[in-house]
mmCIF file of C-alpha atoms and ligand atoms in Angstrom:
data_model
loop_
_atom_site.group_PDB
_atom_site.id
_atom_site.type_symbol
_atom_site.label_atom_id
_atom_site.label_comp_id
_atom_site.label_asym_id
_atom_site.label_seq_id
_atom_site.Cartn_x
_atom_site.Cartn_y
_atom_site.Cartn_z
ATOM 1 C CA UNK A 1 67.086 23.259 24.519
ATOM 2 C CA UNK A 2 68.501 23.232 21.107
ATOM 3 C CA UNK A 3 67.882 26.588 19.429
ATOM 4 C CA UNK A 4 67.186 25.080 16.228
ATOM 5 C CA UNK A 5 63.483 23.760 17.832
ATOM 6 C CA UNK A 6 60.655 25.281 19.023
ATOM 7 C CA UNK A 7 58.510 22.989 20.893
ATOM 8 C CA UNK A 8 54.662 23.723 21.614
ATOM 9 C CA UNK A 9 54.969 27.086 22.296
ATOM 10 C CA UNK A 10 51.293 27.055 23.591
ATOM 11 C CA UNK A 11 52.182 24.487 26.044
ATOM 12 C CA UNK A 12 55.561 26.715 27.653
ATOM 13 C CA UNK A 13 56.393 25.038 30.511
ATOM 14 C CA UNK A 14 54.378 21.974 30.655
ATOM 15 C CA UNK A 15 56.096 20.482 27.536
ATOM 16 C CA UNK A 16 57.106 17.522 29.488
ATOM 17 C CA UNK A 17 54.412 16.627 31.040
ATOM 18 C CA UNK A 18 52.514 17.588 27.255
ATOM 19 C CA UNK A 19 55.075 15.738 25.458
ATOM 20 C CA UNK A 20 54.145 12.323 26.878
ATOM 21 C CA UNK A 21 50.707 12.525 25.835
ATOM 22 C CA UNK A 22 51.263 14.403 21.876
ATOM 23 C CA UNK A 23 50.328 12.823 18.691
ATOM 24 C CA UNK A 24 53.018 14.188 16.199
ATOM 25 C CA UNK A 25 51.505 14.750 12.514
ATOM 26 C CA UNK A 26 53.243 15.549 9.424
ATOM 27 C CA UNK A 27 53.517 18.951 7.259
ATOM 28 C CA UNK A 28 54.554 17.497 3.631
ATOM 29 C CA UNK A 29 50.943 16.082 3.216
ATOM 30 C CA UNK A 30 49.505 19.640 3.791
ATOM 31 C CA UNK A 31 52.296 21.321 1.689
ATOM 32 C CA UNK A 32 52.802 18.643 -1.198
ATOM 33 C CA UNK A 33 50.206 15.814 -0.650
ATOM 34 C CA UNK A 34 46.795 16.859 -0.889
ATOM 35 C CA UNK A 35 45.559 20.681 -2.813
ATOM 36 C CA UNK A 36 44.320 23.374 -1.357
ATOM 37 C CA UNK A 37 41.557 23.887 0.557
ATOM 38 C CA UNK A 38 41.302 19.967 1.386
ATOM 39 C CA UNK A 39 44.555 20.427 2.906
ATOM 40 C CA UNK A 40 44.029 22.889 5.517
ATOM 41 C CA UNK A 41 40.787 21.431 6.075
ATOM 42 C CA UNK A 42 42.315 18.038 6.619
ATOM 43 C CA UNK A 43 45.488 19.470 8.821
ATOM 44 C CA UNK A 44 43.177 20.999 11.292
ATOM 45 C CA UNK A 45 40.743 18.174 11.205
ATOM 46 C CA UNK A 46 43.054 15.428 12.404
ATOM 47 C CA UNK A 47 44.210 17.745 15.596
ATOM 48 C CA UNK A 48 40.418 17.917 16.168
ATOM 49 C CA UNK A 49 40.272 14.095 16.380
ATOM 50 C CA UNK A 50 43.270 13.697 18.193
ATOM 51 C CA UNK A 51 41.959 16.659 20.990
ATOM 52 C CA UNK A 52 39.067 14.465 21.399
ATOM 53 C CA UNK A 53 40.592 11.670 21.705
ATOM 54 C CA UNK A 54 42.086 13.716 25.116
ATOM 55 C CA UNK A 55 45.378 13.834 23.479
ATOM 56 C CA UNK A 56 47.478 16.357 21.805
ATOM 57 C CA UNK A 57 48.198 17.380 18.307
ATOM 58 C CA UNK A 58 51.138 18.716 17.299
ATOM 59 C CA UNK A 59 51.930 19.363 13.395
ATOM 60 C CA UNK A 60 55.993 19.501 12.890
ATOM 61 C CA UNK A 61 56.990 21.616 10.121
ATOM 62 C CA UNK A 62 60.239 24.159 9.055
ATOM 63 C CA UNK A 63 59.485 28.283 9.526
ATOM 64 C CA UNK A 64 62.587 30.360 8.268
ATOM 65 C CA UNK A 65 64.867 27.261 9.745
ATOM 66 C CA UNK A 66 63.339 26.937 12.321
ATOM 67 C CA UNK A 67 62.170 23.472 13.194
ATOM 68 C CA UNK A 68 58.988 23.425 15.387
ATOM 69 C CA UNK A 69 56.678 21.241 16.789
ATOM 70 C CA UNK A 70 53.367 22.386 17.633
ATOM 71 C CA UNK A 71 52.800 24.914 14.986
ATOM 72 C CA UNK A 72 49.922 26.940 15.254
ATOM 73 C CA UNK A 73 46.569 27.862 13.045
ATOM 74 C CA UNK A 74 48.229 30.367 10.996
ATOM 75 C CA UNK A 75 51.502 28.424 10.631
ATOM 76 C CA UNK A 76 49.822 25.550 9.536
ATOM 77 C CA UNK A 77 47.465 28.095 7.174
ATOM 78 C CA UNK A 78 50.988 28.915 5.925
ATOM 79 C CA UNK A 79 52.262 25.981 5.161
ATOM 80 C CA UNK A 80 48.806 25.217 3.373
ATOM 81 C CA UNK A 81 49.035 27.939 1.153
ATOM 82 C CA UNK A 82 52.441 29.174 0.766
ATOM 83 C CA UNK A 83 54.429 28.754 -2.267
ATOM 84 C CA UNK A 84 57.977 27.928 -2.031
ATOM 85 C CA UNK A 85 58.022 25.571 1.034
ATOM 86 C CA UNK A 86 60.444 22.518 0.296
ATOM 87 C CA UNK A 87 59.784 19.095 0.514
ATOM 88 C CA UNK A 88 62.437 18.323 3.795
ATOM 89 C CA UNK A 89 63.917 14.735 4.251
ATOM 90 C CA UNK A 90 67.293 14.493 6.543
ATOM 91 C CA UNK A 91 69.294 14.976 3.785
ATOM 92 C CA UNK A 92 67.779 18.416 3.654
ATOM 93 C CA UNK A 93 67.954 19.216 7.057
ATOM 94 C CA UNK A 94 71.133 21.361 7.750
ATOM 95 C CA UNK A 95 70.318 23.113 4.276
ATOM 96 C CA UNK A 96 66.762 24.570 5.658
ATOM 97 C CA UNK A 97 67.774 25.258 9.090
ATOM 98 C CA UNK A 98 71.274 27.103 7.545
ATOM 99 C CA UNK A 99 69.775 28.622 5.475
ATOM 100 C CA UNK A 100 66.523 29.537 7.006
ATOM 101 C CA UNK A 101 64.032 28.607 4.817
ATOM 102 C CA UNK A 102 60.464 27.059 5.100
ATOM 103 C CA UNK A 103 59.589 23.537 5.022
ATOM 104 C CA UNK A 104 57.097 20.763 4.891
ATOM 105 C CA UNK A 105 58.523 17.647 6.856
ATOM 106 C CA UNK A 106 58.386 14.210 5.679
ATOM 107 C CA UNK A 107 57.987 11.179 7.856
ATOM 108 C CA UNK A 108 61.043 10.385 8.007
ATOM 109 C CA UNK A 109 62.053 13.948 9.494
ATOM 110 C CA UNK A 110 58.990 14.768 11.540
ATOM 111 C CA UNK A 111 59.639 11.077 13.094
ATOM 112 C CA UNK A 112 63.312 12.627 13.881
ATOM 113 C CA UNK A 113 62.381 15.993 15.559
ATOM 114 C CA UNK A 114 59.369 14.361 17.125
ATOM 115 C CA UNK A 115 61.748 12.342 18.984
ATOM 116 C CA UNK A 116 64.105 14.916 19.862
ATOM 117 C CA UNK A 117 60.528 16.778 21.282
ATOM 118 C CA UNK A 118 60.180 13.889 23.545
ATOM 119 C CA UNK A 119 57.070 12.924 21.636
ATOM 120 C CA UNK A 120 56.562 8.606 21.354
ATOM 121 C CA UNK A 121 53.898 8.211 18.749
ATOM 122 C CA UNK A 122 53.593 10.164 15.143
ATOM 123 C CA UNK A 123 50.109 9.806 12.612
ATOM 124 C CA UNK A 124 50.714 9.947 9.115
ATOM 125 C CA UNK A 125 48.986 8.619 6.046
ATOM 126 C CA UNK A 126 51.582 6.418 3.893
ATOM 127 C CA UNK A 127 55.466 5.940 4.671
ATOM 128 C CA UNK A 128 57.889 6.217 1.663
ATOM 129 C CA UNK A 129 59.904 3.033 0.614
ATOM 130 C CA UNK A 130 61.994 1.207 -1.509
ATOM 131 C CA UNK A 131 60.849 2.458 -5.204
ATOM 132 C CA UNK A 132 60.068 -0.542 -8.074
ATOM 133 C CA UNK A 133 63.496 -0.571 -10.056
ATOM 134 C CA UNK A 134 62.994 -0.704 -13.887
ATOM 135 C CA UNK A 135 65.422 -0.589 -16.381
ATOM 136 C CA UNK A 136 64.514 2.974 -16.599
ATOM 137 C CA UNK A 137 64.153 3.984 -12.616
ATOM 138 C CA UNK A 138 66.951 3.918 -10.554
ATOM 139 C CA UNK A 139 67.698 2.341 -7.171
ATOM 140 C CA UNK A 140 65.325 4.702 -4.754
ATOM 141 C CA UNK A 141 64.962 3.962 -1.066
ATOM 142 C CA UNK A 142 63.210 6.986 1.500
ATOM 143 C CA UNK A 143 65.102 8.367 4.264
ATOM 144 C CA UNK A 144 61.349 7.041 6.037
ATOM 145 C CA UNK A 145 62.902 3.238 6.651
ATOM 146 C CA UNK A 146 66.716 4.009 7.704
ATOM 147 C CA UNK A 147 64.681 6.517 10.204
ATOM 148 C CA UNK A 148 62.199 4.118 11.256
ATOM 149 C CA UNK A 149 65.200 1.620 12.066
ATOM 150 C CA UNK A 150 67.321 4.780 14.327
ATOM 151 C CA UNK A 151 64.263 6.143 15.928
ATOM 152 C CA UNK A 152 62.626 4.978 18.965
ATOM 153 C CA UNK A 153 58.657 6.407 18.365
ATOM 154 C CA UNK A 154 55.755 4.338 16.982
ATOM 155 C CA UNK A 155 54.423 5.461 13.138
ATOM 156 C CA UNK A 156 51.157 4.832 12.377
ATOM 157 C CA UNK A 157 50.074 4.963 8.940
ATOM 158 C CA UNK A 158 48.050 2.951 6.379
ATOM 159 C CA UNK A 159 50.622 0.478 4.993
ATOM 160 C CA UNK A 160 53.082 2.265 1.894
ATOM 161 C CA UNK A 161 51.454 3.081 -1.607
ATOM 162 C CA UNK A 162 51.549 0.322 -4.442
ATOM 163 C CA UNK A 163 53.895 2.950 -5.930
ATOM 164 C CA UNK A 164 56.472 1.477 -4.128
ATOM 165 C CA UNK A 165 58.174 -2.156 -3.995
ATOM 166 C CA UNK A 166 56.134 -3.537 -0.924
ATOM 167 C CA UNK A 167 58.069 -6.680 -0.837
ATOM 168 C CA UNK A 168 61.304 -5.194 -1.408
ATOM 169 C CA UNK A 169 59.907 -2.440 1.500
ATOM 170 C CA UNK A 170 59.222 -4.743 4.141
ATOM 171 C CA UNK A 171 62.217 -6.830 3.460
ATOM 172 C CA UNK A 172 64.212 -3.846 3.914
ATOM 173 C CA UNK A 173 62.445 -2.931 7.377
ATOM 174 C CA UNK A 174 63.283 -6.659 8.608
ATOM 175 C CA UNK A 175 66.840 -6.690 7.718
ATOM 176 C CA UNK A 176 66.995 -3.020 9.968
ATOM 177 C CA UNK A 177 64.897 -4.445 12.699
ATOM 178 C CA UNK A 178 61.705 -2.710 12.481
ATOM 179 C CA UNK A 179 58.980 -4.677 13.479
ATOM 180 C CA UNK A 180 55.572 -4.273 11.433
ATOM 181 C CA UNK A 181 52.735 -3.627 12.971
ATOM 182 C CA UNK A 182 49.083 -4.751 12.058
ATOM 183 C CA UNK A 183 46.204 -3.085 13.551
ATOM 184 C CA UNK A 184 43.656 -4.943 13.907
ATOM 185 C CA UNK A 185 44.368 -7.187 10.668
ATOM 186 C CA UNK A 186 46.792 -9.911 9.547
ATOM 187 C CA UNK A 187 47.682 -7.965 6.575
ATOM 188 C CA UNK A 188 50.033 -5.403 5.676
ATOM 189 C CA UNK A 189 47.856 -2.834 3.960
ATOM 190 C CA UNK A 190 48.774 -1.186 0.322
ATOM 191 C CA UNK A 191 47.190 2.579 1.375
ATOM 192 C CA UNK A 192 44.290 2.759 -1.086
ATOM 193 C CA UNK A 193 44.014 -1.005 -0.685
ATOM 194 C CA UNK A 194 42.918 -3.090 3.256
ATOM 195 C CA UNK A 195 45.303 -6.024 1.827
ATOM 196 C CA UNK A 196 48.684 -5.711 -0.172
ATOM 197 C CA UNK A 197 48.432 -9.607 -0.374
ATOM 198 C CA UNK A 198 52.112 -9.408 1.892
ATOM 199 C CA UNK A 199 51.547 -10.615 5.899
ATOM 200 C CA UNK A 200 52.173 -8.027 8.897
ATOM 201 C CA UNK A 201 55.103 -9.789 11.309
ATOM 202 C CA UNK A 202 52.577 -9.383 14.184
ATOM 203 C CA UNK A 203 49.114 -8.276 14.579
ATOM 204 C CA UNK A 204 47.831 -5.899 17.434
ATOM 205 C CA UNK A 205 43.854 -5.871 18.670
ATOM 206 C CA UNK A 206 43.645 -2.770 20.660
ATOM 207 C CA UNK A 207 45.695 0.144 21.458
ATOM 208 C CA UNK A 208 47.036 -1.533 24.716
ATOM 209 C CA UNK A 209 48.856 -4.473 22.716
ATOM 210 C CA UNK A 210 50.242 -1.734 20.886
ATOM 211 C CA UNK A 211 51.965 0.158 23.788
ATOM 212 C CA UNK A 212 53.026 -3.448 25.191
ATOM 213 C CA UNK A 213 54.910 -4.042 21.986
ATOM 214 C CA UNK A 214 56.770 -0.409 22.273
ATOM 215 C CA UNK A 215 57.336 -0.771 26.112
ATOM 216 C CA UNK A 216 59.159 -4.010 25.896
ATOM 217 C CA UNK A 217 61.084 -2.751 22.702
ATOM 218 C CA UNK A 218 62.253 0.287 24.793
ATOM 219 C CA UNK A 219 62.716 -2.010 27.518
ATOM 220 C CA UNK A 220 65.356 -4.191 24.755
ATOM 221 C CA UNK A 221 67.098 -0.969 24.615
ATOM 222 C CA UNK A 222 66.520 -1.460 20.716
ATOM 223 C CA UNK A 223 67.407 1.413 18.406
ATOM 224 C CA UNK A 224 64.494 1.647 15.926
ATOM 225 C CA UNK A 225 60.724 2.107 16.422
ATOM 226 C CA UNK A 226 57.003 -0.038 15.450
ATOM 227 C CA UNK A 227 55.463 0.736 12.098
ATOM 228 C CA UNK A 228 51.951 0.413 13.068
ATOM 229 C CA UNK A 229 49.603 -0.318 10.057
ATOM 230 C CA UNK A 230 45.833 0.689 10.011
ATOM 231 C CA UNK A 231 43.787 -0.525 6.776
ATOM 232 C CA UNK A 232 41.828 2.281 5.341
ATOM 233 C CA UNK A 233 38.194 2.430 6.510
ATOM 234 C CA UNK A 234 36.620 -0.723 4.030
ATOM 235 C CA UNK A 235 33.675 1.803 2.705
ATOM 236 C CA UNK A 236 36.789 4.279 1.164
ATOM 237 C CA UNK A 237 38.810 1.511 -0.438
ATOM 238 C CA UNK A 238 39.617 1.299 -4.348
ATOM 239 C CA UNK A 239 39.979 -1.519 -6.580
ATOM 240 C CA UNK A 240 43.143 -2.868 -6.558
ATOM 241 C CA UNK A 241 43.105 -3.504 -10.548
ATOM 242 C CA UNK A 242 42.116 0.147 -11.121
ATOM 243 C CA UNK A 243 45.044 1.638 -8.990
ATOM 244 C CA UNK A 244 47.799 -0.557 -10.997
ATOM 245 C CA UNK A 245 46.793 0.660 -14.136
ATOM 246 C CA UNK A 246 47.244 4.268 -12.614
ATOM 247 C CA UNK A 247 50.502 3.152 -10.860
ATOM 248 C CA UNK A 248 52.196 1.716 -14.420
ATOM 249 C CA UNK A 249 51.166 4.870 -15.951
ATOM 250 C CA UNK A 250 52.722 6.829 -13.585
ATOM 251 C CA UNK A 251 56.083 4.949 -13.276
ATOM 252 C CA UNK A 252 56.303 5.081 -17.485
ATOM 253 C CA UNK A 253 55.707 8.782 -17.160
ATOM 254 C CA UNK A 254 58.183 9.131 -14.346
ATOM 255 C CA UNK A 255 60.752 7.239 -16.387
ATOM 256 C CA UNK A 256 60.023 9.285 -19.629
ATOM 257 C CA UNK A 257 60.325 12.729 -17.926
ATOM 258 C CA UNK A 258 63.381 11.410 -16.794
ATOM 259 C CA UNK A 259 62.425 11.906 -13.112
ATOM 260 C CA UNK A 260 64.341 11.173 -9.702
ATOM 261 C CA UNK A 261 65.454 12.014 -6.915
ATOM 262 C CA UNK A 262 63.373 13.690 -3.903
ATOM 263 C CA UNK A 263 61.029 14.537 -6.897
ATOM 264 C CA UNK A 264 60.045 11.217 -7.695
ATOM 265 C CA UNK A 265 57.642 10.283 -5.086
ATOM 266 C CA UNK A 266 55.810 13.243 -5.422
ATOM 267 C CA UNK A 267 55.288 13.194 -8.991
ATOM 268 C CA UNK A 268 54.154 9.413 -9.083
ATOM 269 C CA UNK A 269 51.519 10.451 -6.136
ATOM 270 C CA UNK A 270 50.292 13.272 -7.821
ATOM 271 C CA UNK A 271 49.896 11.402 -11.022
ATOM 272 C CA UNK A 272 48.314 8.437 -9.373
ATOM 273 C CA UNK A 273 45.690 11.002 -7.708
ATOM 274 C CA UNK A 274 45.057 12.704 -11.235
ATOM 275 C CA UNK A 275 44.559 8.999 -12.670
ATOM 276 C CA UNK A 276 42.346 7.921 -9.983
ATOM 277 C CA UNK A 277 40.566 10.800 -9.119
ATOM 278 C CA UNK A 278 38.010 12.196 -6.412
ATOM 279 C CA UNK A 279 37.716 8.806 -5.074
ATOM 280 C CA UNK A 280 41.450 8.782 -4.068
ATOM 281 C CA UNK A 281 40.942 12.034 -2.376
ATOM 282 C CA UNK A 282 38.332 10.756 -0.269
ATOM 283 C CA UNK A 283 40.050 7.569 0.510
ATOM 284 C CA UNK A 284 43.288 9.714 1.627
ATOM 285 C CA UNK A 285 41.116 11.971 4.035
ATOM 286 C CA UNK A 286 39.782 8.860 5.338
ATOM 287 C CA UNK A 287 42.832 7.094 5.881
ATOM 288 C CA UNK A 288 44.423 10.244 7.834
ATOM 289 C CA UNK A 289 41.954 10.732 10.072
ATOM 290 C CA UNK A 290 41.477 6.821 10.844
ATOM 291 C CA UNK A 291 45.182 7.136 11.566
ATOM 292 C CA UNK A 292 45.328 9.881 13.673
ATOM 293 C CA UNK A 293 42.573 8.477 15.814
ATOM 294 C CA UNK A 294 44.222 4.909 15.991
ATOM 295 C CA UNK A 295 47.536 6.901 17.263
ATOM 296 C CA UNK A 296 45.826 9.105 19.863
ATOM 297 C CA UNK A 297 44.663 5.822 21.276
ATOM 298 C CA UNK A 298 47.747 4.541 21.475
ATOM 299 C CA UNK A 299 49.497 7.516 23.402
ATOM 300 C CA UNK A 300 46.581 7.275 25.983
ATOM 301 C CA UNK A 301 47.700 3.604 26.588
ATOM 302 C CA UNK A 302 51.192 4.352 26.397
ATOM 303 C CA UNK A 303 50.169 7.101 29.294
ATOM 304 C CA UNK A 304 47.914 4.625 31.136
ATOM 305 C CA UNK A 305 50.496 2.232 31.339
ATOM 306 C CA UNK A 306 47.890 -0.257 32.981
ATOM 307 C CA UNK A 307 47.697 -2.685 30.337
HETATM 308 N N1 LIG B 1 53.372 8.511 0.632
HETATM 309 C C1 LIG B 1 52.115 8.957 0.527
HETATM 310 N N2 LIG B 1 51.859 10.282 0.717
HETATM 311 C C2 LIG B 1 52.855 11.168 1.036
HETATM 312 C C3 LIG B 1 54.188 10.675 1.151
HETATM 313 C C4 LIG B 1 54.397 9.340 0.950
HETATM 314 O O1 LIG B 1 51.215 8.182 0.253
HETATM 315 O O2 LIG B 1 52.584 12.374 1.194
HETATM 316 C C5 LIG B 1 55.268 11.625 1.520
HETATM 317 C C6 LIG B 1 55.598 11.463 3.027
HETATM 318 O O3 LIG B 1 55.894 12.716 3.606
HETATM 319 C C7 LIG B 1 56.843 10.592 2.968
HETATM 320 C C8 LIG B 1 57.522 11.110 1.731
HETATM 321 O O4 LIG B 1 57.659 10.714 4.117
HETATM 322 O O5 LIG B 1 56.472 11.307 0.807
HETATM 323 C C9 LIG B 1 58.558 10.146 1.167
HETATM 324 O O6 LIG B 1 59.303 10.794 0.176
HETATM 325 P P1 LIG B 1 60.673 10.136 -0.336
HETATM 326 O O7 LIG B 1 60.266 8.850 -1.034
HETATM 327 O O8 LIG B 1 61.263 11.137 -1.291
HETATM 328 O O9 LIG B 1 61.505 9.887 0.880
HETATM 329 MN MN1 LIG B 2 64.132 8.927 -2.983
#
């Protein structure tokens, strides 16, 4: 094994056996995306629901360069509470692990070393994208989609926030070959919102269509993986007018703090959540858990292989 990851240590030497039937989760949503306690509440919650689901959880996050899947209650405690732990995309990779610092992993890097874990399906909330160009914003695309398109594992989230350019995002996932996924809707959800107004490129009714759609894409010995896409539970949506006026506040702030970079999506989600408030919060608890249910689903049919 690689002796830059630590797999499940819990699991020793059933991980791959184990492996087949985890539910990766992410680590930059505890660290950066949601405060503190919520986090930790929320990061322990969604292994609950995938455990009873009958599958298993494991959160992938960076300990002193170490890369590890699986981490444990007090690592993930750490990573809830810790200052200092950096936001990790691929680009950051080789700089963490070198230099062994901590880190919070991103989808597009807990999608990588969930892979490499011999883990098939990951739960997260919302993927990054291809940023709204202004005059005053820069060209911004997330290490998520060029990830998605070189990584064989199925992503379920709920759609990309209305932060981003969702036309320009799924365009950009068709030109790389990923296929988009809806769950259980026609409709290629906007986070916060069931309906972004843009169509899905094929909708899936239960867990079982799902694992058909991954099987015969391994089976096509294609590169990429499925972005599965879950609409947030109707009772938690917002209004759709209320979160644009957030989201143009937030991109004329970003653009007059002169902000870019791996900084950007973070401040413009942060901002969005101070503009929109508890309600936001709620919906983004919500959503994750939703998710992380819809994924341990999956991984049992992917398992079952009966369908
Ligand atoms: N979108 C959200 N919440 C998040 C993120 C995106 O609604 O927490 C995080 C995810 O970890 C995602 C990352 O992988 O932001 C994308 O950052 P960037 O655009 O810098 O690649
Ligand atoms: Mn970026």
């Amino acid at each position: 094994m690689d002796n830059w990851l630590t797999i499940l240590p819990a699991l020793g030497a059933h991980i791959a056996g184990a492996a087949r039937l985890c539910v990766a989760l992410e680590s930059t949503v505890i660290s950066h995306g949601l405060p503190y306690p919520q986090n930790l509440e929320l990061a322990l919650r969604v292994e609950e629901i995938v455990r009873e689901q009958g599958a298993v959880p494991a959160t992938i996050g960076i300990l002193a360069g170490q890369i590890t899947a699986g981490l444990d209650r007090s690592q993930i405690e750490y990573l809830a509470t810790a200052r200092g732990v950096l936001k990790v995309s691929i680009r950051d990779l080789p700089v963490v692990v070198a230099r062994k610092l901590d880190g919070a992993t991103t989808v597009a890097t807990t999608a990588w070393t969930a892979h490499r874990a011999g883990i098939q399906v990951f739960a997260t909330g919302g993927i990054g994208g291809v940023h709204r160009a202004g005059v005053l914003l820069p060209v911004d695309i997330s290490a998520d989609l060029p990830t998605l398109a070189q990584t064989p594992i199925i992503v379920v989230c709920a759609g990309a926030k209305a932060i981003l350019d969702l036309p320009a995002t799924l365009e950009w996932l068709e030109t790389h070959g990923v296929p988009v996924v809806g769950y259980q809707t026609d409709h290629f959800p906007a986070f916060y919102n069931r309906d972004s107004g843009l169509a899905v490129d094929v909708r899936a009714d239960t867990a079982a269509q799902v694992a058909d759609l991954f099987r015969a894409q391994r089976a096509l010995g294609l590169p990429g993986g499925l972005l599965v896409t879950v609409p947030v539970p109707v009772e938690y949506e917002l209004p759709s007018d209320q979160m644009e006026e957030a989201i143009g506040r937030a991109l004329h702030d970003a653009a007059g703090a002169g902000i870019k970079g791996k900084a950007l999506t973070p401040f413009l989600l942060t901002r969005v959540s101070e503009l929109t408030g508890a309600a936001s919060l709620r919906a983004n608890l919500a959503l994750l858990e939703n998710n992380a249910r819809v994924a341990a689903q999956i991984v049992l049919a992917l398992a079952d292989g009966t369908s």
